[in-house]
């Protein structure tokens, strides 16, 4: 008799099976430790056997996992970023706002946005960060820029924009935040201060999530070792 294959699990089901939150599960995927299947609609599905192998690797002595597994670059913040950017876009009556997060070597990677359509977000995720955002991150200073000159977020962009570093409590920058608006007046000083303050808040959240992700990955490995007795 043919034994039916186990049903593939959704993101939520896989996270519960591993005893970790969705963010940590997606961070493990980002670091290459898990590779889910995809439905025709693009949704992730996880094979229970792959989850067992993921936990089973904790039984084999090995060097510590790459640091990238717990860096902001590896933390999957897309939905959280979109939710966080919404009030900023609405308060400033902007077109869009989003963040790029620094990974290994300081390289910036698109982390999510509000007001950016899905097709464009996918394109930005595959492309290098614009130079103006890289400079804001490297020099820890905001940069005003012309979206048309930068061809960002897309080649036909118009209006005014600013890039601010993601710095919390005067620590190093963990990325850059951008805001794009079509307003004739651009971004006055009061609104620039709002964007900078918002950047510090996002930096604090990224740092906290990085620590949570690192802790949960460690706890998952400890739990796997304990279960193996």
mmCIF file of C-alpha atoms in Angstrom:
data_model
loop_
_atom_site.group_PDB
_atom_site.id
_atom_site.type_symbol
_atom_site.label_atom_id
_atom_site.label_comp_id
_atom_site.label_asym_id
_atom_site.label_seq_id
_atom_site.Cartn_x
_atom_site.Cartn_y
_atom_site.Cartn_z
ATOM 1 C CA UNK A 1 0.000 0.000 0.000
ATOM 2 C CA UNK A 2 1.301 3.440 -0.915
ATOM 3 C CA UNK A 3 1.920 5.628 2.108
ATOM 4 C CA UNK A 4 0.540 9.135 1.497
ATOM 5 C CA UNK A 5 3.000 11.992 1.783
ATOM 6 C CA UNK A 6 2.568 14.222 4.842
ATOM 7 C CA UNK A 7 0.663 17.424 4.187
ATOM 8 C CA UNK A 8 2.859 20.457 3.626
ATOM 9 C CA UNK A 9 2.617 23.079 6.358
ATOM 10 C CA UNK A 10 1.871 26.786 6.118
ATOM 11 C CA UNK A 11 4.211 29.366 7.646
ATOM 12 C CA UNK A 12 2.125 29.541 10.824
ATOM 13 C CA UNK A 13 1.890 25.756 11.165
ATOM 14 C CA UNK A 14 5.624 25.322 10.577
ATOM 15 C CA UNK A 15 6.459 27.991 13.159
ATOM 16 C CA UNK A 16 4.280 26.254 15.746
ATOM 17 C CA UNK A 17 5.823 22.876 14.920
ATOM 18 C CA UNK A 18 9.314 24.298 15.517
ATOM 19 C CA UNK A 19 8.286 26.250 18.598
ATOM 20 C CA UNK A 20 9.368 29.619 17.192
ATOM 21 C CA UNK A 21 7.702 32.752 15.861
ATOM 22 C CA UNK A 22 7.107 33.415 12.162
ATOM 23 C CA UNK A 23 9.915 35.999 12.045
ATOM 24 C CA UNK A 24 12.483 33.497 13.314
ATOM 25 C CA UNK A 25 11.264 30.863 10.857
ATOM 26 C CA UNK A 26 11.612 33.304 7.955
ATOM 27 C CA UNK A 27 15.042 34.344 9.228
ATOM 28 C CA UNK A 28 16.095 30.676 9.055
ATOM 29 C CA UNK A 29 14.874 30.640 5.449
ATOM 30 C CA UNK A 30 16.778 33.860 4.670
ATOM 31 C CA UNK A 31 19.984 32.271 6.012
ATOM 32 C CA UNK A 32 19.485 29.194 3.808
ATOM 33 C CA UNK A 33 18.717 26.758 6.628
ATOM 34 C CA UNK A 34 15.214 26.053 5.308
ATOM 35 C CA UNK A 35 13.956 26.017 1.718
ATOM 36 C CA UNK A 36 10.149 25.923 1.445
ATOM 37 C CA UNK A 37 8.124 24.867 -1.563
ATOM 38 C CA UNK A 38 5.832 27.392 -3.239
ATOM 39 C CA UNK A 39 2.193 27.103 -4.220
ATOM 40 C CA UNK A 40 1.074 28.371 -7.660
ATOM 41 C CA UNK A 41 0.048 31.558 -5.845
ATOM 42 C CA UNK A 42 3.525 32.012 -4.356
ATOM 43 C CA UNK A 43 2.713 30.980 -0.775
ATOM 44 C CA UNK A 44 5.315 29.122 1.287
ATOM 45 C CA UNK A 45 4.745 25.476 2.206
ATOM 46 C CA UNK A 46 7.084 23.463 4.436
ATOM 47 C CA UNK A 47 7.751 19.720 4.357
ATOM 48 C CA UNK A 48 7.628 18.265 7.923
ATOM 49 C CA UNK A 49 10.696 16.166 7.080
ATOM 50 C CA UNK A 50 12.658 19.336 6.277
ATOM 51 C CA UNK A 51 11.648 20.789 9.630
ATOM 52 C CA UNK A 52 12.869 17.630 11.377
ATOM 53 C CA UNK A 53 16.208 17.874 9.565
ATOM 54 C CA UNK A 54 16.478 21.556 10.523
ATOM 55 C CA UNK A 55 16.118 20.701 14.208
ATOM 56 C CA UNK A 56 18.222 17.553 13.822
ATOM 57 C CA UNK A 57 21.261 19.554 12.718
ATOM 58 C CA UNK A 58 21.589 20.712 16.317
ATOM 59 C CA UNK A 59 22.665 17.152 17.263
ATOM 60 C CA UNK A 60 25.772 17.349 15.106
ATOM 61 C CA UNK A 61 28.707 19.335 16.499
ATOM 62 C CA UNK A 62 29.315 22.234 14.176
ATOM 63 C CA UNK A 63 30.573 25.800 14.211
ATOM 64 C CA UNK A 64 28.058 28.420 15.355
ATOM 65 C CA UNK A 65 25.554 29.467 12.660
ATOM 66 C CA UNK A 66 26.562 32.396 10.456
ATOM 67 C CA UNK A 67 26.093 35.763 12.109
ATOM 68 C CA UNK A 68 23.881 36.777 9.185
ATOM 69 C CA UNK A 69 21.132 34.604 10.646
ATOM 70 C CA UNK A 70 20.579 37.252 13.307
ATOM 71 C CA UNK A 71 21.563 40.443 11.540
ATOM 72 C CA UNK A 72 18.994 43.008 10.388
ATOM 73 C CA UNK A 73 19.673 41.897 6.808
ATOM 74 C CA UNK A 74 18.354 38.426 7.615
ATOM 75 C CA UNK A 75 15.345 39.498 9.657
ATOM 76 C CA UNK A 76 12.250 39.253 7.493
ATOM 77 C CA UNK A 77 10.438 42.490 8.398
ATOM 78 C CA UNK A 78 8.367 43.053 5.265
ATOM 79 C CA UNK A 79 4.831 43.000 6.775
ATOM 80 C CA UNK A 80 5.965 44.826 9.920
ATOM 81 C CA UNK A 81 7.719 47.511 7.860
ATOM 82 C CA UNK A 82 4.653 48.105 5.707
ATOM 83 C CA UNK A 83 2.502 48.472 8.816
ATOM 84 C CA UNK A 84 5.014 50.829 10.442
ATOM 85 C CA UNK A 85 5.379 53.002 7.343
ATOM 86 C CA UNK A 86 1.634 53.516 6.893
ATOM 87 C CA UNK A 87 1.177 56.191 9.626
ATOM 88 C CA UNK A 88 4.330 58.001 8.464
ATOM 89 C CA UNK A 89 3.066 58.172 4.869
ATOM 90 C CA UNK A 90 -0.364 59.305 6.026
ATOM 91 C CA UNK A 91 0.967 61.922 8.471
ATOM 92 C CA UNK A 92 3.221 63.496 5.833
ATOM 93 C CA UNK A 93 0.760 62.930 2.958
ATOM 94 C CA UNK A 94 3.653 61.231 1.181
ATOM 95 C CA UNK A 95 3.586 58.844 -1.755
ATOM 96 C CA UNK A 96 5.708 56.133 -0.181
ATOM 97 C CA UNK A 97 8.121 55.296 2.623
ATOM 98 C CA UNK A 98 10.294 52.275 3.279
ATOM 99 C CA UNK A 99 13.556 50.967 4.651
ATOM 100 C CA UNK A 100 16.765 49.315 3.535
ATOM 101 C CA UNK A 101 18.563 47.208 6.162
ATOM 102 C CA UNK A 102 22.300 46.594 6.462
ATOM 103 C CA UNK A 103 23.591 43.027 6.252
ATOM 104 C CA UNK A 104 27.070 41.547 6.150
ATOM 105 C CA UNK A 105 29.688 44.069 5.125
ATOM 106 C CA UNK A 106 27.220 46.921 5.524
ATOM 107 C CA UNK A 107 25.463 46.132 2.240
ATOM 108 C CA UNK A 108 21.942 47.551 2.196
ATOM 109 C CA UNK A 109 19.003 45.385 1.252
ATOM 110 C CA UNK A 110 15.397 46.420 0.652
ATOM 111 C CA UNK A 111 13.393 45.580 3.772
ATOM 112 C CA UNK A 112 9.872 46.668 2.847
ATOM 113 C CA UNK A 113 7.750 49.756 2.202
ATOM 114 C CA UNK A 114 4.274 51.236 2.232
ATOM 115 C CA UNK A 115 2.976 52.866 -0.949
ATOM 116 C CA UNK A 116 5.217 50.729 -3.173
ATOM 117 C CA UNK A 117 3.340 48.171 -5.320
ATOM 118 C CA UNK A 118 4.317 44.537 -5.015
ATOM 119 C CA UNK A 119 5.908 44.317 -8.468
ATOM 120 C CA UNK A 120 8.140 47.293 -7.644
ATOM 121 C CA UNK A 121 9.016 45.941 -4.190
ATOM 122 C CA UNK A 122 10.194 42.712 -5.819
ATOM 123 C CA UNK A 123 12.323 44.709 -8.255
ATOM 124 C CA UNK A 124 13.861 46.789 -5.449
ATOM 125 C CA UNK A 125 14.612 43.618 -3.462
ATOM 126 C CA UNK A 126 16.714 42.324 -6.364
ATOM 127 C CA UNK A 127 18.549 45.595 -7.064
ATOM 128 C CA UNK A 128 21.383 47.356 -5.192
ATOM 129 C CA UNK A 129 20.363 50.156 -2.839
ATOM 130 C CA UNK A 130 20.391 53.651 -4.386
ATOM 131 C CA UNK A 131 23.587 55.580 -3.729
ATOM 132 C CA UNK A 132 21.812 58.302 -1.771
ATOM 133 C CA UNK A 133 20.525 55.772 0.771
ATOM 134 C CA UNK A 134 23.957 54.158 1.017
ATOM 135 C CA UNK A 135 25.505 57.566 1.734
ATOM 136 C CA UNK A 136 22.900 58.421 4.377
ATOM 137 C CA UNK A 137 23.639 55.089 6.053
ATOM 138 C CA UNK A 138 27.428 55.414 5.804
ATOM 139 C CA UNK A 139 27.662 59.047 6.975
ATOM 140 C CA UNK A 140 24.748 58.881 9.439
ATOM 141 C CA UNK A 141 23.193 62.059 8.061
ATOM 142 C CA UNK A 142 19.958 62.686 6.207
ATOM 143 C CA UNK A 143 20.089 63.369 2.474
ATOM 144 C CA UNK A 144 17.507 65.253 0.427
ATOM 145 C CA UNK A 145 17.289 64.001 -3.138
ATOM 146 C CA UNK A 146 15.323 64.297 -6.348
ATOM 147 C CA UNK A 147 13.506 61.010 -7.101
ATOM 148 C CA UNK A 148 13.608 61.785 -10.839
ATOM 149 C CA UNK A 149 17.408 62.223 -10.824
ATOM 150 C CA UNK A 150 17.863 59.089 -8.715
ATOM 151 C CA UNK A 151 15.242 57.153 -10.735
ATOM 152 C CA UNK A 152 14.001 55.899 -7.372
ATOM 153 C CA UNK A 153 11.810 54.207 -6.309
ATOM 154 C CA UNK A 154 11.249 53.748 -10.050
ATOM 155 C CA UNK A 155 12.455 55.474 -13.234
ATOM 156 C CA UNK A 156 9.345 57.668 -13.616
ATOM 157 C CA UNK A 157 9.413 58.953 -10.015
ATOM 158 C CA UNK A 158 8.856 62.656 -9.431
ATOM 159 C CA UNK A 159 8.575 65.022 -6.463
ATOM 160 C CA UNK A 160 10.872 65.330 -3.443
ATOM 161 C CA UNK A 161 12.483 62.742 -1.190
ATOM 162 C CA UNK A 162 14.729 62.251 1.814
ATOM 163 C CA UNK A 163 16.902 59.392 3.056
ATOM 164 C CA UNK A 164 17.734 59.182 6.768
ATOM 165 C CA UNK A 165 20.014 56.722 8.585
ATOM 166 C CA UNK A 166 18.522 54.203 11.006
ATOM 167 C CA UNK A 167 20.452 55.075 14.172
ATOM 168 C CA UNK A 168 19.252 54.344 17.704
ATOM 169 C CA UNK A 169 20.809 56.087 20.725
ATOM 170 C CA UNK A 170 23.763 57.355 18.676
ATOM 171 C CA UNK A 171 24.828 53.817 17.768
ATOM 172 C CA UNK A 172 25.953 52.763 14.315
ATOM 173 C CA UNK A 173 23.396 52.875 11.536
ATOM 174 C CA UNK A 174 21.572 49.632 10.757
ATOM 175 C CA UNK A 175 20.167 50.890 7.465
ATOM 176 C CA UNK A 176 18.316 53.792 5.886
ATOM 177 C CA UNK A 177 14.725 54.995 5.647
ATOM 178 C CA UNK A 178 13.311 56.834 2.635
ATOM 179 C CA UNK A 179 10.238 59.021 2.169
ATOM 180 C CA UNK A 180 8.987 60.202 -1.231
ATOM 181 C CA UNK A 181 6.403 62.976 -1.637
ATOM 182 C CA UNK A 182 4.983 64.893 -4.596
ATOM 183 C CA UNK A 183 4.368 68.011 -2.509
ATOM 184 C CA UNK A 184 5.417 71.263 -4.206
ATOM 185 C CA UNK A 185 6.984 72.481 -0.962
ATOM 186 C CA UNK A 186 9.178 69.431 -0.498
ATOM 187 C CA UNK A 187 9.939 68.378 3.085
ATOM 188 C CA UNK A 188 10.115 71.320 5.529
ATOM 189 C CA UNK A 189 12.366 71.140 8.645
ATOM 190 C CA UNK A 190 9.525 70.051 10.954
ATOM 191 C CA UNK A 191 8.730 67.076 8.733
ATOM 192 C CA UNK A 192 12.412 66.198 8.401
ATOM 193 C CA UNK A 193 12.605 65.982 12.193
ATOM 194 C CA UNK A 194 9.589 63.666 12.178
ATOM 195 C CA UNK A 195 11.269 61.384 9.640
ATOM 196 C CA UNK A 196 14.537 61.359 11.626
ATOM 197 C CA UNK A 197 12.676 60.534 14.849
ATOM 198 C CA UNK A 198 10.822 57.769 13.043
ATOM 199 C CA UNK A 199 14.156 56.443 11.765
ATOM 200 C CA UNK A 200 15.465 56.175 15.339
ATOM 201 C CA UNK A 201 12.327 54.283 16.348
ATOM 202 C CA UNK A 202 12.682 51.834 13.458
ATOM 203 C CA UNK A 203 16.368 51.336 14.328
ATOM 204 C CA UNK A 204 15.408 50.431 17.904
ATOM 205 C CA UNK A 205 12.809 47.955 16.651
ATOM 206 C CA UNK A 206 15.289 46.343 14.260
ATOM 207 C CA UNK A 207 17.848 45.968 17.045
ATOM 208 C CA UNK A 208 15.275 44.433 19.377
ATOM 209 C CA UNK A 209 14.066 42.018 16.697
ATOM 210 C CA UNK A 210 17.643 40.991 15.941
ATOM 211 C CA UNK A 211 18.159 40.074 19.598
ATOM 212 C CA UNK A 212 14.860 38.189 19.742
ATOM 213 C CA UNK A 213 15.706 36.250 16.571
ATOM 214 C CA UNK A 214 19.136 35.306 17.885
ATOM 215 C CA UNK A 215 17.663 34.126 21.187
ATOM 216 C CA UNK A 216 14.908 32.080 19.563
ATOM 217 C CA UNK A 217 17.330 30.342 17.202
ATOM 218 C CA UNK A 218 19.534 29.443 20.178
ATOM 219 C CA UNK A 219 16.550 28.174 22.176
ATOM 220 C CA UNK A 220 15.386 26.065 19.242
ATOM 221 C CA UNK A 221 18.780 24.361 19.091
ATOM 222 C CA UNK A 222 18.813 23.790 22.860
ATOM 223 C CA UNK A 223 15.309 22.307 22.700
ATOM 224 C CA UNK A 224 16.371 19.985 19.883
ATOM 225 C CA UNK A 225 19.382 18.749 21.855
ATOM 226 C CA UNK A 226 17.254 18.232 24.972
ATOM 227 C CA UNK A 227 14.640 16.290 22.990
ATOM 228 C CA UNK A 228 17.351 13.985 21.683
ATOM 229 C CA UNK A 229 18.263 13.208 25.282
#
